[in-house]
Short mmCIF file of C-alpha atoms and ligand atoms in Angstrom, two decimals:
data_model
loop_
_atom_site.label_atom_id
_atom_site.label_comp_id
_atom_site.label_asym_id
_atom_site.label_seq_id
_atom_site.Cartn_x
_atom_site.Cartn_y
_atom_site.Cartn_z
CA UNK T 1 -30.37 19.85 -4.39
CA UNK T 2 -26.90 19.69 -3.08
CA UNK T 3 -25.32 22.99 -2.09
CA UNK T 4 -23.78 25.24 -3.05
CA UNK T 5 -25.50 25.95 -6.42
CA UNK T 6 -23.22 26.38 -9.68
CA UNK T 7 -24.55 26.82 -12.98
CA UNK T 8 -23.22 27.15 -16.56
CA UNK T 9 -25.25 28.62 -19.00
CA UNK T 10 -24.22 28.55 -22.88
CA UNK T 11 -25.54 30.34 -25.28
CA UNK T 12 -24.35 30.11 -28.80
CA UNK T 13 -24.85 33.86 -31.16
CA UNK T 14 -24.61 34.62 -34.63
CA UNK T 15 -24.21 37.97 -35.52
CA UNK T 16 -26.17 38.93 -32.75
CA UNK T 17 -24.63 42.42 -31.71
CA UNK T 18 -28.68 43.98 -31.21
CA UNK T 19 -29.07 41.04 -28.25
CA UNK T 20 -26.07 40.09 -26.78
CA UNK T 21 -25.66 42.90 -24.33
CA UNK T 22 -28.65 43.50 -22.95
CA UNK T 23 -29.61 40.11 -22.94
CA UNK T 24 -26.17 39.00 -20.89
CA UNK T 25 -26.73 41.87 -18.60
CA UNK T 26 -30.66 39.96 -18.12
CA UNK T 27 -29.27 36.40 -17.87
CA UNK T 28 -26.41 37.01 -15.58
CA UNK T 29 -28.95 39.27 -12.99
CA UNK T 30 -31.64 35.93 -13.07
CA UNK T 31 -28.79 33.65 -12.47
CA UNK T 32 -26.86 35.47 -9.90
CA UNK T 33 -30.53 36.40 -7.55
CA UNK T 34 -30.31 32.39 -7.60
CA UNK T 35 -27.08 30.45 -7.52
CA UNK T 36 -23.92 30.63 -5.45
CA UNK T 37 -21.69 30.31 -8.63
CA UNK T 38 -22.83 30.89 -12.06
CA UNK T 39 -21.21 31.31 -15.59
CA UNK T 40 -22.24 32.36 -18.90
CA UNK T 41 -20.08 30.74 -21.66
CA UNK T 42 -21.14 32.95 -24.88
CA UNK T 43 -20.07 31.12 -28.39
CA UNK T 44 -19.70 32.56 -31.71
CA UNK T 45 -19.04 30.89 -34.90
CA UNK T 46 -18.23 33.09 -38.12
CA UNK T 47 -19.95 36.02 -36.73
CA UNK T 48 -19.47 39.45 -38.91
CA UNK T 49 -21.13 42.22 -36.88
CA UNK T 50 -20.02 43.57 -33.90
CA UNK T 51 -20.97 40.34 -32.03
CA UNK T 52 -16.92 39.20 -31.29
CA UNK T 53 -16.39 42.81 -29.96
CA UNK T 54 -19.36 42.87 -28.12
CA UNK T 55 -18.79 39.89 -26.65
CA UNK T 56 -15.16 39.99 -25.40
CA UNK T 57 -16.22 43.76 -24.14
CA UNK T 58 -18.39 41.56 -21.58
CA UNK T 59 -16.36 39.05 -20.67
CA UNK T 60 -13.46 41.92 -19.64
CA UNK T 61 -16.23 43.32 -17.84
CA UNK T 62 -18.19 40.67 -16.24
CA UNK T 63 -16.28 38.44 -14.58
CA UNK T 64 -18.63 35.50 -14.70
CA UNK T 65 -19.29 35.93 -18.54
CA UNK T 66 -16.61 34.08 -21.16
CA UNK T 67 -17.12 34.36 -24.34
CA UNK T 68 -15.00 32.94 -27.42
CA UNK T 69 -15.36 32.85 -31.26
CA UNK T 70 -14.59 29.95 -33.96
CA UNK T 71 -13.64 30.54 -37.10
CA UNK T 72 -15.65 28.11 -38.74
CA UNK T 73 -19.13 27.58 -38.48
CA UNK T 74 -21.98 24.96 -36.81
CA UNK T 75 -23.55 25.37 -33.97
CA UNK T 76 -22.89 21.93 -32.83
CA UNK T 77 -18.56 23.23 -32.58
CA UNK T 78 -19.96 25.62 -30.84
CA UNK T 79 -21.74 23.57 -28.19
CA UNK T 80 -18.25 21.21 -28.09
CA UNK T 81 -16.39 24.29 -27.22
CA UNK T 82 -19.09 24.72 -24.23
CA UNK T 83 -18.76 21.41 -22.88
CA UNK T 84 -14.82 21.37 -22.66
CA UNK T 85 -14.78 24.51 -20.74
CA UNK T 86 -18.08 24.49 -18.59
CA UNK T 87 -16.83 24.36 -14.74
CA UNK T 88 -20.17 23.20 -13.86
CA UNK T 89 -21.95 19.77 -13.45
CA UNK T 90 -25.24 21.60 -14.66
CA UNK T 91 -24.95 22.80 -18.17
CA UNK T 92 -27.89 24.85 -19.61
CA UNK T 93 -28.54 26.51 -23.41
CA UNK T 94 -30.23 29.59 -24.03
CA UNK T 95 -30.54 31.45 -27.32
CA UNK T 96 -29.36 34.63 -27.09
CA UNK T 97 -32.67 36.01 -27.91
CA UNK T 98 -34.29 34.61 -24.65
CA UNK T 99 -37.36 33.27 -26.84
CA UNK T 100 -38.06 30.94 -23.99
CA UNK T 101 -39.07 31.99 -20.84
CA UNK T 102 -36.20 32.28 -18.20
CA UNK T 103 -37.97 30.11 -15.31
CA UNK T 104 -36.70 27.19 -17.45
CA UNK T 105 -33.29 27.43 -15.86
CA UNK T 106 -34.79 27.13 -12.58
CA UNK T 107 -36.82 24.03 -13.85
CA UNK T 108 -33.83 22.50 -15.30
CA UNK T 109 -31.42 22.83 -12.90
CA UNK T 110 -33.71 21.10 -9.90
CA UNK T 111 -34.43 18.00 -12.79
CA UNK T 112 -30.79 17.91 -13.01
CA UNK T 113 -29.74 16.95 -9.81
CA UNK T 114 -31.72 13.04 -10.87
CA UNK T 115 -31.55 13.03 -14.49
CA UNK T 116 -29.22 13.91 -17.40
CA UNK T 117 -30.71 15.75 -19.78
CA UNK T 118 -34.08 18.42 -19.71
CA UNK T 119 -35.51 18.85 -22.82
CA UNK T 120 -37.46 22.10 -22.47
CA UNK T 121 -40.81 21.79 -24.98
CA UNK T 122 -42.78 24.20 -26.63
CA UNK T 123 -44.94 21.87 -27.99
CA UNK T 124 -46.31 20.78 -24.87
CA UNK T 125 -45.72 23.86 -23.49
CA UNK T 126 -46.65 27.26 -25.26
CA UNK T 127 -45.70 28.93 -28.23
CA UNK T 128 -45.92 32.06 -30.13
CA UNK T 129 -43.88 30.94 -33.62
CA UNK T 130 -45.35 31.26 -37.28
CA UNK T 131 -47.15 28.54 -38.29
CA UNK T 132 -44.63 27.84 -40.75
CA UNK T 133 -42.35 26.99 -38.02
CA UNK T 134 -44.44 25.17 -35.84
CA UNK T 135 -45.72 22.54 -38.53
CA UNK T 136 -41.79 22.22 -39.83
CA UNK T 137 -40.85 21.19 -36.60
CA UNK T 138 -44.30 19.46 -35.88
CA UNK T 139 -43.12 16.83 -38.75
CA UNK T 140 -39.55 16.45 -37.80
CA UNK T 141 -40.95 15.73 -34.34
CA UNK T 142 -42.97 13.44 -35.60
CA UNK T 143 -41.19 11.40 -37.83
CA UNK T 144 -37.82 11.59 -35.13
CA UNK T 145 -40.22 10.23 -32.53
CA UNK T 146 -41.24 7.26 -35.33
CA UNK T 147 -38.20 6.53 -36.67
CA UNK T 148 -36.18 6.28 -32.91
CA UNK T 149 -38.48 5.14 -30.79
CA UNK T 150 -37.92 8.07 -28.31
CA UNK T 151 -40.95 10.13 -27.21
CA UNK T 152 -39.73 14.02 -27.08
CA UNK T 153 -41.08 16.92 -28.47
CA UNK T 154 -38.57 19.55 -29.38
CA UNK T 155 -35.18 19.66 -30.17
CA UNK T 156 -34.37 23.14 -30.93
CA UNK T 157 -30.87 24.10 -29.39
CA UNK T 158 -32.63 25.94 -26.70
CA UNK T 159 -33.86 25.42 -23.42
CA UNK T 160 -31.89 22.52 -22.78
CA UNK T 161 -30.23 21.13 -19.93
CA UNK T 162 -27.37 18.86 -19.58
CA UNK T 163 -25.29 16.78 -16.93
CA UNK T 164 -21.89 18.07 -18.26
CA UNK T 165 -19.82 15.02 -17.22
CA UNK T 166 -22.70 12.48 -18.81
CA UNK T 167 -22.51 14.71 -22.28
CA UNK T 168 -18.51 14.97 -22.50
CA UNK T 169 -18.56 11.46 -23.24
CA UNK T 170 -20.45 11.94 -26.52
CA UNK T 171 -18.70 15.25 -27.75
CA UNK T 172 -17.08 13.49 -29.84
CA UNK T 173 -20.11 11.85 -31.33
CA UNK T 174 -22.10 15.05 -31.96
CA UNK T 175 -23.29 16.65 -35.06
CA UNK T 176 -21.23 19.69 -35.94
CA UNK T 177 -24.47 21.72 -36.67
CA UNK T 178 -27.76 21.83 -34.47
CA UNK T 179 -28.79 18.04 -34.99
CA UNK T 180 -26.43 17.69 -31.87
CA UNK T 181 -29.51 17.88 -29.37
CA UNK T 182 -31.11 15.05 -31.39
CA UNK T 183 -27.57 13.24 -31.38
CA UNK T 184 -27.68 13.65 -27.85
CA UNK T 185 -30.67 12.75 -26.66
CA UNK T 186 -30.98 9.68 -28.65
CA UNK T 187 -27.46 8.75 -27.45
CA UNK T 188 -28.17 9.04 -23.53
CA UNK T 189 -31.39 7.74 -23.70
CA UNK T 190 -30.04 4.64 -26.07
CA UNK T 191 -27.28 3.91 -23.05
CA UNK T 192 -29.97 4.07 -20.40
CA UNK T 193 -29.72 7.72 -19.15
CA UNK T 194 -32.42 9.45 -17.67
CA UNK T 195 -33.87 12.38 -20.17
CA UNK T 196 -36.85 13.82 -19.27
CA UNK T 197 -39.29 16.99 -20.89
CA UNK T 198 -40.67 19.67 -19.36
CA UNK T 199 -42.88 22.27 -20.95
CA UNK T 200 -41.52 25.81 -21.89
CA UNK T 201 -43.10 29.21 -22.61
CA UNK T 202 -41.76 30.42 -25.85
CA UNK T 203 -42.13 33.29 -28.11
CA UNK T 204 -40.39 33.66 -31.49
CA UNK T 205 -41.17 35.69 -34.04
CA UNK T 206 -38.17 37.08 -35.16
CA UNK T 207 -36.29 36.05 -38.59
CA UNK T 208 -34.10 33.00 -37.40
CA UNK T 209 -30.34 33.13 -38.12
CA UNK T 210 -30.22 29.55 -39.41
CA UNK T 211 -30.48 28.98 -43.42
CA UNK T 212 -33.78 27.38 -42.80
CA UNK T 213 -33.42 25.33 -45.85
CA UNK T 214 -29.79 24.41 -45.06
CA UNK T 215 -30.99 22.81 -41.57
CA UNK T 216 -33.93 21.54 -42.99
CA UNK T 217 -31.46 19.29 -45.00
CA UNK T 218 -28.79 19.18 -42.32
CA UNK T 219 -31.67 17.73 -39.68
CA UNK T 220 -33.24 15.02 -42.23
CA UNK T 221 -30.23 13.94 -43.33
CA UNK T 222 -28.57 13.50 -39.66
CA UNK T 223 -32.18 11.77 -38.42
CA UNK T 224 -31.16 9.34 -41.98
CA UNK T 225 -27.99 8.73 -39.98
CA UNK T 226 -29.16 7.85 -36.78
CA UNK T 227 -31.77 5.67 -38.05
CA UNK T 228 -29.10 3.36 -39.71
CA UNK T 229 -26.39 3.42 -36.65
CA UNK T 230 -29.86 2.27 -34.71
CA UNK T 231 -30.64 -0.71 -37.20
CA UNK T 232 -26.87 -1.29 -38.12
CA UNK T 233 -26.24 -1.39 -34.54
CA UNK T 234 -23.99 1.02 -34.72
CA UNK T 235 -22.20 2.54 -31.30
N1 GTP H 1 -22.48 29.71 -32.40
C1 GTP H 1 -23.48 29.79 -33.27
N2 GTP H 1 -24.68 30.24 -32.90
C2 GTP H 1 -25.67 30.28 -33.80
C3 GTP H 1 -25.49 29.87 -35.14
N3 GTP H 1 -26.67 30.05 -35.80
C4 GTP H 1 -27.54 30.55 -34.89
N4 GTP H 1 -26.93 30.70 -33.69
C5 GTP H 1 -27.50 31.16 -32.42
O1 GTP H 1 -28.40 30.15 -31.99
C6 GTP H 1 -29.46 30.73 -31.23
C7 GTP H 1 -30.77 30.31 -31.85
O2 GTP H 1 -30.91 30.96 -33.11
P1 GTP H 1 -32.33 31.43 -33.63
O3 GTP H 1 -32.18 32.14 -34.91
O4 GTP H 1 -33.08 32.14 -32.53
O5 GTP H 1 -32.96 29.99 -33.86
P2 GTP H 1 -34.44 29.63 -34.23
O6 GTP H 1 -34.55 29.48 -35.70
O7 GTP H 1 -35.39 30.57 -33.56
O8 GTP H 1 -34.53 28.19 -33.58
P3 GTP H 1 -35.82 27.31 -33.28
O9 GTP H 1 -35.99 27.42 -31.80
O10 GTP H 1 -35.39 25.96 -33.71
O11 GTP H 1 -36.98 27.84 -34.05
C8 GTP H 1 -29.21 32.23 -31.25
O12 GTP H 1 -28.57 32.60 -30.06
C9 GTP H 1 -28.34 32.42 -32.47
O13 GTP H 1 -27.52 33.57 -32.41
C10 GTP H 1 -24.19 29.39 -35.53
O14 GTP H 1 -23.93 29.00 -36.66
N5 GTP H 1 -23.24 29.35 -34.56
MG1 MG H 2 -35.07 32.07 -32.09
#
């Protein structure tokens, strides 16, 4: 690994005002015992709690924590937003909940220095989800696997890793909600970048802040999408 360390960590939050203290003070104490420089880009879209508050309270406070809010939502904006301002080669998502186990970052950001993407799995990891959950995402898994020919196993908006400048050139590309790991993935690994899995502790079991529904629809319909740029040859 080349040296000195820097990291960027993003974490996208809605309406998290329970979490996104204590779990920024937790993040930024892991990454700073580690790296030389570190930063923790925190991203809102259409929060209504006291998340925005929250949030610029600990970037005034903490100077390697930013944080802005967009008016509209999709998590995807959100992750746009973190690529444009990460300072960092080594870009890495968390949920603000911290479902999966913190040694990822460590994982990730030693994969990073030879490939472009980490895909964190729980699958062949561990998890603690409800069922419900783990055979929803068992079958988009599945049939994403099927239908583009790539062989990974989660892509949840956390515990993933990214080469920043290797990314940037598909932000423009991206889903505006959270099919933009799948967009992204399938993207690098169609242009012959390196993307590669590594297994992740994660426990869940709290309500998720996604319409589960809504991205149930939002994910088909986006896999839909890539499926025909893939046999339309689409760039
Ligand atoms: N910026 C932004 N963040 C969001 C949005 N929706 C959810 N989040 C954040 O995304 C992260 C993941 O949300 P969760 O509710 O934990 O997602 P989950 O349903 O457990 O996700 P899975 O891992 O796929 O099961 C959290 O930090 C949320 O606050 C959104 O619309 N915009
Ligand atoms: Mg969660």
């Amino acid at each position: 690994m080349d040296s000195p360390v820097s990291v960027t960590v993003g974490v996208p939050v809605y309406n998290e005002e329970e979490l996104i203290r204590p779990n920024t003070l937790q993040l930024i104490a892991y990454l700073r015992e580690r790296y030389d420089r570190v930063e923790i880009i925190i991203g809102s879209n259409g929060s209504t709690d006291g998340t925005v508050s929250l949030g610029e309270a600990l970037a005034d406070e903490i100077p390697e924590v930013r944080f802005f809010h967009l008016p509209n939502p999709g998590v995807g904006l959100a992750f746009r937003r973190f690529i444009e301002m990460a300072r960092y080669e080594r870009l890495v998502s968390m949920d603000m909940d911290l479902a999966v186990d913190l040694s990822f970052i460590d994982a990730a950001v030693r994969r990073l220095d030879s490939c472009d993407i980490v895909v964190g799995s729980k699958f062949s990891g561990s998890q603690k989800r409800s069922r419900f959950r783990r055979l929803g995402s068992e079958v988009f898994v599945g049939l994403a696997s099927r239908i583009l020919g790539i062989e990974f196993a989660d892509f949840s908006i956390g515990a993933k890793a990214y080469r920043t400048s290797v990314v940037r050139r598909y932000a423009s590309l991206i889903s505006h909600g959270s099919s933009y790991v799948l967009d992204l993935v399938y993207y690098v690994h169609r242009d012959g970048g390196r993307a590669v899995q590594i297994p992740v502790a994660c426990e869940d079991y709290r309500h998720s802040k996604f319409n589960l529904g809504r991205e149930a629809i939002h994910k088909f319909a986006n896999l839909a999408r890539l499926w025909w740029r893939r046999h339309a040859r689409v760039t």
